[in-house]
PDB file of C-alpha atoms and ligand atoms in Angstrom:
ATOM      1  CA  MET A 254       2.754  24.492-226.749  1.00  0.00           C
ATOM      2  CA  GLU A 255       2.949  25.026-230.471  1.00  0.00           C
ATOM      3  CA  GLY A 256       5.159  27.009-232.792  1.00  0.00           C
ATOM      4  CA  LYS A 257       5.061  27.209-236.582  1.00  0.00           C
ATOM      5  CA  LEU A 258       6.765  23.831-237.051  1.00  0.00           C
ATOM      6  CA  VAL A 259       6.967  22.071-233.703  1.00  0.00           C
ATOM      7  CA  ARG A 260       5.090  21.290-230.534  1.00  0.00           C
ATOM      8  CA  LEU A 261       6.584  21.124-227.031  1.00  0.00           C
ATOM      9  CA  ARG A 262       5.007  18.493-224.824  1.00  0.00           C
ATOM     10  CA  ALA A 263       5.670  16.787-221.518  1.00  0.00           C
ATOM     11  CA  TYR A 264       8.053  13.821-221.481  1.00  0.00           C
ATOM     12  CA  GLU A 265       6.428  10.438-220.893  1.00  0.00           C
ATOM     13  CA  ARG A 266       7.983   7.188-219.626  1.00  0.00           C
ATOM     14  CA  GLU A 267       7.284   5.777-223.124  1.00  0.00           C
ATOM     15  CA  ASP A 268       9.897   8.203-224.530  1.00  0.00           C
ATOM     16  CA  LEU A 269      12.804   5.991-223.409  1.00  0.00           C
ATOM     17  CA  ASP A 270      13.402   4.557-226.905  1.00  0.00           C
ATOM     18  CA  ASN A 271      13.166   8.064-228.363  1.00  0.00           C
ATOM     19  CA  VAL A 272      15.837   9.348-225.994  1.00  0.00           C
ATOM     20  CA  MET A 273      18.045   6.264-226.455  1.00  0.00           C
ATOM     21  CA  SER A 274      17.932   6.838-230.233  1.00  0.00           C
ATOM     22  CA  TRP A 275      20.387   9.739-229.956  1.00  0.00           C
ATOM     23  CA  VAL A 276      22.103   9.888-226.530  1.00  0.00           C
ATOM     24  CA  ASN A 277      24.953   7.652-227.687  1.00  0.00           C
ATOM     25  CA  ASP A 278      25.383   9.261-231.098  1.00  0.00           C
ATOM     26  CA  PRO A 279      28.706  11.161-230.921  1.00  0.00           C
ATOM     27  CA  GLU A 280      27.723  13.403-233.845  1.00  0.00           C
ATOM     28  CA  VAL A 281      24.802  14.684-231.783  1.00  0.00           C
ATOM     29  CA  THR A 282      26.526  14.816-228.400  1.00  0.00           C
ATOM     30  CA  ARG A 283      29.877  16.336-229.492  1.00  0.00           C
ATOM     31  CA  THR A 284      28.446  19.780-228.789  1.00  0.00           C
ATOM     32  CA  MET A 285      26.904  18.884-225.439  1.00  0.00           C
ATOM     33  CA  ALA A 286      28.659  19.046-222.081  1.00  0.00           C
ATOM     34  CA  SER A 287      26.865  16.288-220.288  1.00  0.00           C
ATOM     35  CA  PHE A 288      27.743  13.272-222.438  1.00  0.00           C
ATOM     36  CA  PRO A 289      31.396  12.267-222.010  1.00  0.00           C
ATOM     37  CA  PHE A 290      30.576   8.535-221.559  1.00  0.00           C
ATOM     38  CA  PRO A 291      28.207   6.032-223.180  1.00  0.00           C
ATOM     39  CA  LEU A 292      24.853   6.123-221.400  1.00  0.00           C
ATOM     40  CA  SER A 293      22.867   3.032-220.400  1.00  0.00           C
ATOM     41  CA  ARG A 294      19.095   2.543-220.635  1.00  0.00           C
ATOM     42  CA  GLY A 295      19.104   2.476-216.822  1.00  0.00           C
ATOM     43  CA  GLN A 296      20.749   5.902-216.593  1.00  0.00           C
ATOM     44  CA  GLU A 297      18.376   7.329-219.168  1.00  0.00           C
ATOM     45  CA  ALA A 298      15.350   5.757-217.471  1.00  0.00           C
ATOM     46  CA  GLU A 299      16.439   7.539-214.282  1.00  0.00           C
ATOM     47  CA  TRP A 300      16.850  10.832-216.183  1.00  0.00           C
ATOM     48  CA  LEU A 301      13.469  10.313-217.837  1.00  0.00           C
ATOM     49  CA  GLU A 302      11.739   9.646-214.523  1.00  0.00           C
ATOM     50  CA  LYS A 303      12.937  13.076-213.310  1.00  0.00           C
ATOM     51  CA  ALA A 304      11.861  14.624-216.616  1.00  0.00           C
ATOM     52  CA  VAL A 305       8.385  13.081-216.284  1.00  0.00           C
ATOM     53  CA  MET A 306       7.957  14.529-212.789  1.00  0.00           C
ATOM     54  CA  ASN A 307       9.524  17.897-213.794  1.00  0.00           C
ATOM     55  CA  GLU A 308      10.013  19.047-210.204  1.00  0.00           C
ATOM     56  CA  GLY A 309      12.418  21.580-208.717  1.00  0.00           C
ATOM     57  CA  ASP A 310      14.417  24.247-210.545  1.00  0.00           C
ATOM     58  CA  ARG A 311      14.492  22.349-213.834  1.00  0.00           C
ATOM     59  CA  LYS A 312      11.762  21.781-216.439  1.00  0.00           C
ATOM     60  CA  VAL A 313      12.293  19.730-219.573  1.00  0.00           C
ATOM     61  CA  PHE A 314      10.028  19.113-222.534  1.00  0.00           C
ATOM     62  CA  ALA A 315      10.027  16.882-225.579  1.00  0.00           C
ATOM     63  CA  ILE A 316      10.037  18.490-229.034  1.00  0.00           C
ATOM     64  CA  GLU A 317       7.935  16.896-231.758  1.00  0.00           C
ATOM     65  CA  THR A 318       6.720  17.832-235.207  1.00  0.00           C
ATOM     66  CA  LYS A 319       3.117  18.926-235.612  1.00  0.00           C
ATOM     67  CA  GLU A 320       2.521  15.384-236.945  1.00  0.00           C
ATOM     68  CA  GLY A 321       3.784  13.953-233.659  1.00  0.00           C
ATOM     69  CA  GLU A 322       7.265  12.744-234.675  1.00  0.00           C
ATOM     70  CA  TYR A 323       9.748  13.000-231.789  1.00  0.00           C
ATOM     71  CA  LEU A 324      12.669  15.329-232.619  1.00  0.00           C
ATOM     72  CA  GLY A 325      14.484  15.904-229.331  1.00  0.00           C
ATOM     73  CA  GLY A 326      14.118  17.924-226.176  1.00  0.00           C
ATOM     74  CA  LEU A 327      14.751  21.231-224.501  1.00  0.00           C
ATOM     75  CA  GLY A 328      14.967  22.412-220.959  1.00  0.00           C
ATOM     76  CA  PHE A 329      14.995  25.234-218.479  1.00  0.00           C
ATOM     77  CA  MET A 330      17.692  24.765-215.851  1.00  0.00           C
ATOM     78  CA  LYS A 331      18.631  26.655-212.691  1.00  0.00           C
ATOM     79  CA  ILE A 332      15.313  28.508-212.675  1.00  0.00           C
ATOM     80  CA  ASP A 333      15.884  31.477-210.383  1.00  0.00           C
ATOM     81  CA  TRP A 334      12.492  32.877-209.344  1.00  0.00           C
ATOM     82  CA  LYS A 335      13.986  35.858-207.460  1.00  0.00           C
ATOM     83  CA  ASN A 336      16.328  37.171-210.166  1.00  0.00           C
ATOM     84  CA  ARG A 337      13.942  35.842-212.774  1.00  0.00           C
ATOM     85  CA  ASN A 338      16.413  34.088-215.020  1.00  0.00           C
ATOM     86  CA  LEU A 339      17.074  30.565-216.203  1.00  0.00           C
ATOM     87  CA  GLU A 340      19.537  28.617-218.303  1.00  0.00           C
ATOM     88  CA  PHE A 341      18.297  27.185-221.590  1.00  0.00           C
ATOM     89  CA  GLY A 342      19.407  24.006-223.380  1.00  0.00           C
ATOM     90  CA  ILE A 343      18.185  22.203-226.484  1.00  0.00           C
ATOM     91  CA  VAL A 344      18.899  19.182-228.644  1.00  0.00           C
ATOM     92  CA  ILE A 345      17.384  18.049-231.909  1.00  0.00           C
ATOM     93  CA  GLY A 346      18.449  14.431-231.501  1.00  0.00           C
ATOM     94  CA  LYS A 347      17.407  13.328-234.984  1.00  0.00           C
ATOM     95  CA  LYS A 348      20.239  14.763-237.038  1.00  0.00           C
ATOM     96  CA  GLU A 349      18.451  14.124-240.346  1.00  0.00           C
ATOM     97  CA  HIS A 350      16.164  16.915-239.130  1.00  0.00           C
ATOM     98  CA  TRP A 351      18.915  19.474-238.536  1.00  0.00           C
ATOM     99  CA  ASP A 352      18.905  22.717-240.534  1.00  0.00           C
ATOM    100  CA  LYS A 353      15.162  22.610-241.192  1.00  0.00           C
ATOM    101  CA  GLY A 354      14.275  25.357-238.739  1.00  0.00           C
ATOM    102  CA  TYR A 355      13.036  23.052-235.973  1.00  0.00           C
ATOM    103  CA  GLY A 356      15.641  24.194-233.421  1.00  0.00           C
ATOM    104  CA  THR A 357      14.851  27.865-234.019  1.00  0.00           C
ATOM    105  CA  ASP A 358      11.089  27.310-233.843  1.00  0.00           C
ATOM    106  CA  ALA A 359      11.353  25.240-230.643  1.00  0.00           C
ATOM    107  CA  THR A 360      13.601  27.874-229.037  1.00  0.00           C
ATOM    108  CA  LEU A 361      11.091  30.612-229.891  1.00  0.00           C
ATOM    109  CA  VAL A 362       8.275  28.603-228.300  1.00  0.00           C
ATOM    110  CA  ALA A 363      10.431  28.107-225.192  1.00  0.00           C
ATOM    111  CA  LEU A 364      11.240  31.841-225.029  1.00  0.00           C
ATOM    112  CA  ASP A 365       7.549  32.691-225.311  1.00  0.00           C
ATOM    113  CA  LEU A 366       6.883  30.380-222.357  1.00  0.00           C
ATOM    114  CA  ALA A 367       9.783  31.793-220.336  1.00  0.00           C
ATOM    115  CA  PHE A 368       8.959  35.465-220.871  1.00  0.00           C
ATOM    116  CA  ASN A 369       5.214  35.643-221.445  1.00  0.00           C
ATOM    117  CA  ARG A 370       4.018  32.904-219.125  1.00  0.00           C
ATOM    118  CA  LEU A 371       6.718  32.520-216.462  1.00  0.00           C
ATOM    119  CA  ASN A 372       7.597  36.238-216.500  1.00  0.00           C
ATOM    120  CA  MET A 373      11.342  35.630-216.640  1.00  0.00           C
ATOM    121  CA  HIS A 374      13.622  38.647-217.060  1.00  0.00           C
ATOM    122  CA  LYS A 375      16.478  36.853-218.806  1.00  0.00           C
ATOM    123  CA  VAL A 376      17.193  33.557-220.522  1.00  0.00           C
ATOM    124  CA  TYR A 377      20.855  32.633-220.934  1.00  0.00           C
ATOM    125  CA  LEU A 378      22.843  29.708-222.270  1.00  0.00           C
ATOM    126  CA  ARG A 379      26.308  28.310-222.765  1.00  0.00           C
ATOM    127  CA  VAL A 380      27.491  27.123-226.172  1.00  0.00           C
ATOM    128  CA  PHE A 381      30.889  25.825-227.322  1.00  0.00           C
ATOM    129  CA  ASP A 382      32.669  28.058-229.822  1.00  0.00           C
ATOM    130  CA  TYR A 383      32.784  25.290-232.476  1.00  0.00           C
ATOM    131  CA  ASN A 384      28.993  24.806-232.428  1.00  0.00           C
ATOM    132  CA  LYS A 385      28.269  27.140-235.326  1.00  0.00           C
ATOM    133  CA  ALA A 386      24.765  25.776-236.039  1.00  0.00           C
ATOM    134  CA  ALA A 387      23.646  26.392-232.462  1.00  0.00           C
ATOM    135  CA  ILE A 388      25.143  29.902-232.370  1.00  0.00           C
ATOM    136  CA  ARG A 389      23.339  30.746-235.607  1.00  0.00           C
ATOM    137  CA  CYS A 390      20.090  29.271-234.269  1.00  0.00           C
ATOM    138  CA  TYR A 391      20.361  31.317-231.045  1.00  0.00           C
ATOM    139  CA  GLU A 392      21.190  34.510-232.945  1.00  0.00           C
ATOM    140  CA  LYS A 393      18.097  34.018-235.084  1.00  0.00           C
ATOM    141  CA  CYS A 394      16.082  33.823-231.853  1.00  0.00           C
ATOM    142  CA  GLY A 395      17.518  37.120-230.601  1.00  0.00           C
ATOM    143  CA  PHE A 396      20.248  35.913-228.225  1.00  0.00           C
ATOM    144  CA  LYS A 397      23.300  38.156-227.942  1.00  0.00           C
ATOM    145  CA  LYS A 398      26.787  37.297-226.786  1.00  0.00           C
ATOM    146  CA  ASP A 399      27.236  38.153-223.090  1.00  0.00           C
ATOM    147  CA  GLY A 400      30.847  37.004-222.886  1.00  0.00           C
ATOM    148  CA  ALA A 401      32.981  33.884-222.876  1.00  0.00           C
ATOM    149  CA  LEU A 402      34.626  31.484-220.479  1.00  0.00           C
ATOM    150  CA  ARG A 403      37.961  31.323-222.245  1.00  0.00           C
ATOM    151  CA  GLU A 404      39.213  27.759-222.803  1.00  0.00           C
ATOM    152  CA  GLY A 405      36.474  26.422-220.558  1.00  0.00           C
ATOM    153  CA  PHE A 406      35.803  23.154-222.391  1.00  0.00           C
ATOM    154  CA  TYR A 407      38.190  20.379-223.387  1.00  0.00           C
ATOM    155  CA  PHE A 408      37.275  18.482-226.538  1.00  0.00           C
ATOM    156  CA  GLU A 409      39.313  16.588-229.123  1.00  0.00           C
ATOM    157  CA  ASN A 410      42.699  17.454-227.671  1.00  0.00           C
ATOM    158  CA  ARG A 411      42.205  21.132-227.168  1.00  0.00           C
ATOM    159  CA  TYR A 412      40.429  23.713-225.096  1.00  0.00           C
ATOM    160  CA  HIS A 413      37.523  25.681-226.524  1.00  0.00           C
ATOM    161  CA  ASP A 414      35.855  28.868-225.380  1.00  0.00           C
ATOM    162  CA  VAL A 415      32.426  28.534-223.829  1.00  0.00           C
ATOM    163  CA  ILE A 416      30.323  31.363-225.271  1.00  0.00           C
ATOM    164  CA  LEU A 417      27.717  32.874-222.960  1.00  0.00           C
ATOM    165  CA  MET A 418      24.624  34.187-224.711  1.00  0.00           C
ATOM    166  CA  GLY A 419      21.483  35.780-223.324  1.00  0.00           C
ATOM    167  CA  ILE A 420      18.251  37.508-224.216  1.00  0.00           C
ATOM    168  CA  LEU A 421      16.248  39.912-222.056  1.00  0.00           C
ATOM    169  CA  LYS A 422      12.460  39.989-221.866  1.00  0.00           C
ATOM    170  CA  HIS A 423      12.119  43.412-223.528  1.00  0.00           C
ATOM    171  CA  GLU A 424      14.375  42.301-226.380  1.00  0.00           C
ATOM    172  CA  PHE A 425      12.209  39.262-226.985  1.00  0.00           C
ATOM    173  CA  LEU A 426       8.961  41.233-226.813  1.00  0.00           C
ATOM    174  CA  GLU A 427      10.301  43.808-229.288  1.00  0.00           C
ATOM    175  CA  MET A 428      11.272  41.001-231.640  1.00  0.00           C
ATOM    176  CA  GLN A 429       7.840  39.383-231.288  1.00  0.00           C
ATOM    177  CA  LYS A 430       6.117  42.727-231.961  1.00  0.00           C
ATOM    178  CA  LYS A 431       8.267  43.378-235.028  1.00  0.00           C
ATOM    179  CA  ALA A 432       7.420  39.895-236.359  1.00  0.00           C
ATOM    180  CA  SER A 433       3.676  40.419-235.851  1.00  0.00           C
ATOM    181  CA  ASP A 434       3.804  43.945-237.415  1.00  0.00           C
ATOM    182  CA  THR A 435       5.536  42.633-240.551  1.00  0.00           C
ATOM    183  CA  PRO A 436       2.918  41.706-243.151  1.00  0.00           C
ATOM    184  CA  ARG A 437       3.350  38.178-244.477  1.00  0.00           C
ATOM    185  CA  SER A 438       4.158  37.987-248.195  1.00  0.00           C
TER     186      SER A 438
HETATM  187  C1  LIG B 621      21.832  23.284-232.303  1.00  0.00           C
HETATM  188  C2  LIG B 621      20.572  22.655-232.829  1.00  0.00           C
HETATM  189  C3  LIG B 621      19.536  22.562-231.718  1.00  0.00           C
HETATM  190  C4  LIG B 621      20.008  23.530-233.965  1.00  0.00           C
HETATM  191  O1  LIG B 621      18.812  22.951-234.427  1.00  0.00           O
HETATM  192  P1  LIG B 621      18.396  23.029-235.961  1.00  0.00           P
HETATM  193  O2  LIG B 621      17.010  22.531-236.089  1.00  0.00           O
HETATM  194  O3  LIG B 621      19.421  22.366-236.802  1.00  0.00           O
HETATM  195  O4  LIG B 621      18.464  24.624-236.164  1.00  0.00           O
HETATM  196  P2  LIG B 621      17.854  25.544-237.311  1.00  0.00           P
HETATM  197  O5  LIG B 621      17.651  24.754-238.565  1.00  0.00           O
HETATM  198  O6  LIG B 621      16.663  26.237-236.767  1.00  0.00           O
HETATM  199  O7  LIG B 621      19.012  26.618-237.485  1.00  0.00           O
HETATM  200  C5  LIG B 621      20.338  26.236-237.748  1.00  0.00           C
HETATM  201  C6  LIG B 621      21.066  27.348-238.473  1.00  0.00           C
HETATM  202  O8  LIG B 621      22.476  27.096-238.410  1.00  0.00           O
HETATM  203  C7  LIG B 621      22.993  27.137-239.724  1.00  0.00           C
HETATM  204  N1  LIG B 621      24.167  26.266-239.742  1.00  0.00           N
HETATM  205  C8  LIG B 621      24.221  24.928-239.758  1.00  0.00           C
HETATM  206  N2  LIG B 621      25.502  24.516-239.750  1.00  0.00           N
HETATM  207  C9  LIG B 621      26.257  25.643-239.731  1.00  0.00           C
HETATM  208  C10 LIG B 621      27.661  25.891-239.734  1.00  0.00           C
HETATM  209  N3  LIG B 621      28.542  24.889-239.715  1.00  0.00           N
HETATM  210  N4  LIG B 621      28.099  27.179-239.713  1.00  0.00           N
HETATM  211  C11 LIG B 621      27.215  28.216-239.707  1.00  0.00           C
HETATM  212  N5  LIG B 621      25.872  28.039-239.705  1.00  0.00           N
HETATM  213  C12 LIG B 621      25.406  26.761-239.725  1.00  0.00           C
HETATM  214  C13 LIG B 621      21.846  26.670-240.600  1.00  0.00           C
HETATM  215  O9  LIG B 621      22.062  27.005-241.953  1.00  0.00           O
HETATM  216  C14 LIG B 621      20.703  27.443-239.939  1.00  0.00           C
HETATM  217  O10 LIG B 621      20.747  28.809-240.252  1.00  0.00           O
HETATM  218  P3  LIG B 621      19.828  29.478-241.423  1.00  0.00           P
HETATM  219  O11 LIG B 621      18.410  29.196-241.077  1.00  0.00           O
HETATM  220  O12 LIG B 621      20.184  30.923-241.365  1.00  0.00           O
HETATM  221  O13 LIG B 621      20.230  28.817-242.708  1.00  0.00           O
HETATM  222  C15 LIG B 621      20.874  21.240-233.428  1.00  0.00           C
HETATM  223  O14 LIG B 621      21.868  21.379-234.404  1.00  0.00           O
HETATM  224  C16 LIG B 621      21.319  20.230-232.388  1.00  0.00           C
HETATM  225  O15 LIG B 621      20.498  19.692-231.659  1.00  0.00           O
HETATM  226  N6  LIG B 621      22.639  19.961-232.295  1.00  0.00           N
HETATM  227  C17 LIG B 621      23.169  18.965-231.358  1.00  0.00           C
HETATM  228  C18 LIG B 621      22.988  19.366-229.891  1.00  0.00           C
HETATM  229  C19 LIG B 621      23.445  20.780-229.626  1.00  0.00           C
HETATM  230  O16 LIG B 621      24.478  21.223-230.103  1.00  0.00           O
HETATM  231  N7  LIG B 621      22.662  21.491-228.812  1.00  0.00           N
HETATM  232  C20 LIG B 621      22.980  22.846-228.429  1.00  0.00           C
HETATM  233  C21 LIG B 621      23.979  22.857-227.340  1.00  0.00           C
HETATM  234  S1  LIG B 621      24.382  24.540-226.857  1.00  0.00           S
END
């Protein structure tokens, strides 16, 4: 699945070194809930095995450049086929590639998949209030603030709000239409 800058592809067992290259980098994981401890190759191999099979209510994909360089991953969690919503998460694990538009492009590809191919009604996410780059990236993709879990996350000696953001299918389609109606300069 391709965007303007990135491609989403299935995870392969051979991605273990790619994943290990960032999972223990505190600069990358400081904004992620699931990494309070150092992670071993064994733990990641187990995670990767699940990612390769992509079964159940969770689907994850690797993000790479169009030239095939691994950048990170993104995922759909808690896929709810009745209420037609899912929780979104993303990481660009190679921090030298931050702020180049890759996160935004990958999120837009994921939203296209969620709304236009899986027929989801809503995509939502949780982001810590100090993660300004992620909030900006999500806003650029059309997410709006739904609310906040006040002081829901403890990090570096204090509690932070967990911001809830979401985008509805019609909001995404309107944004897509506007983008395709705008002539390129
Ligand atoms: C969040 C993340 C996916 C964004 O990916 P990215 O490729 O850097 O995102 P983009 O380049 O598309 O967009 C980032 C935007 O944030 C802006 N930004 C960066 N740091 C910022 C800051 N401290 N304050 C405000 N805006 C900031 C950038 O300027 C850019 O906006 P612009 O295009 O208007 O200039 C990436 O930073 C990441 O993986 N972080 C670690 C894991 C993580 O936090 N995941 C999300 C958990 S909710």
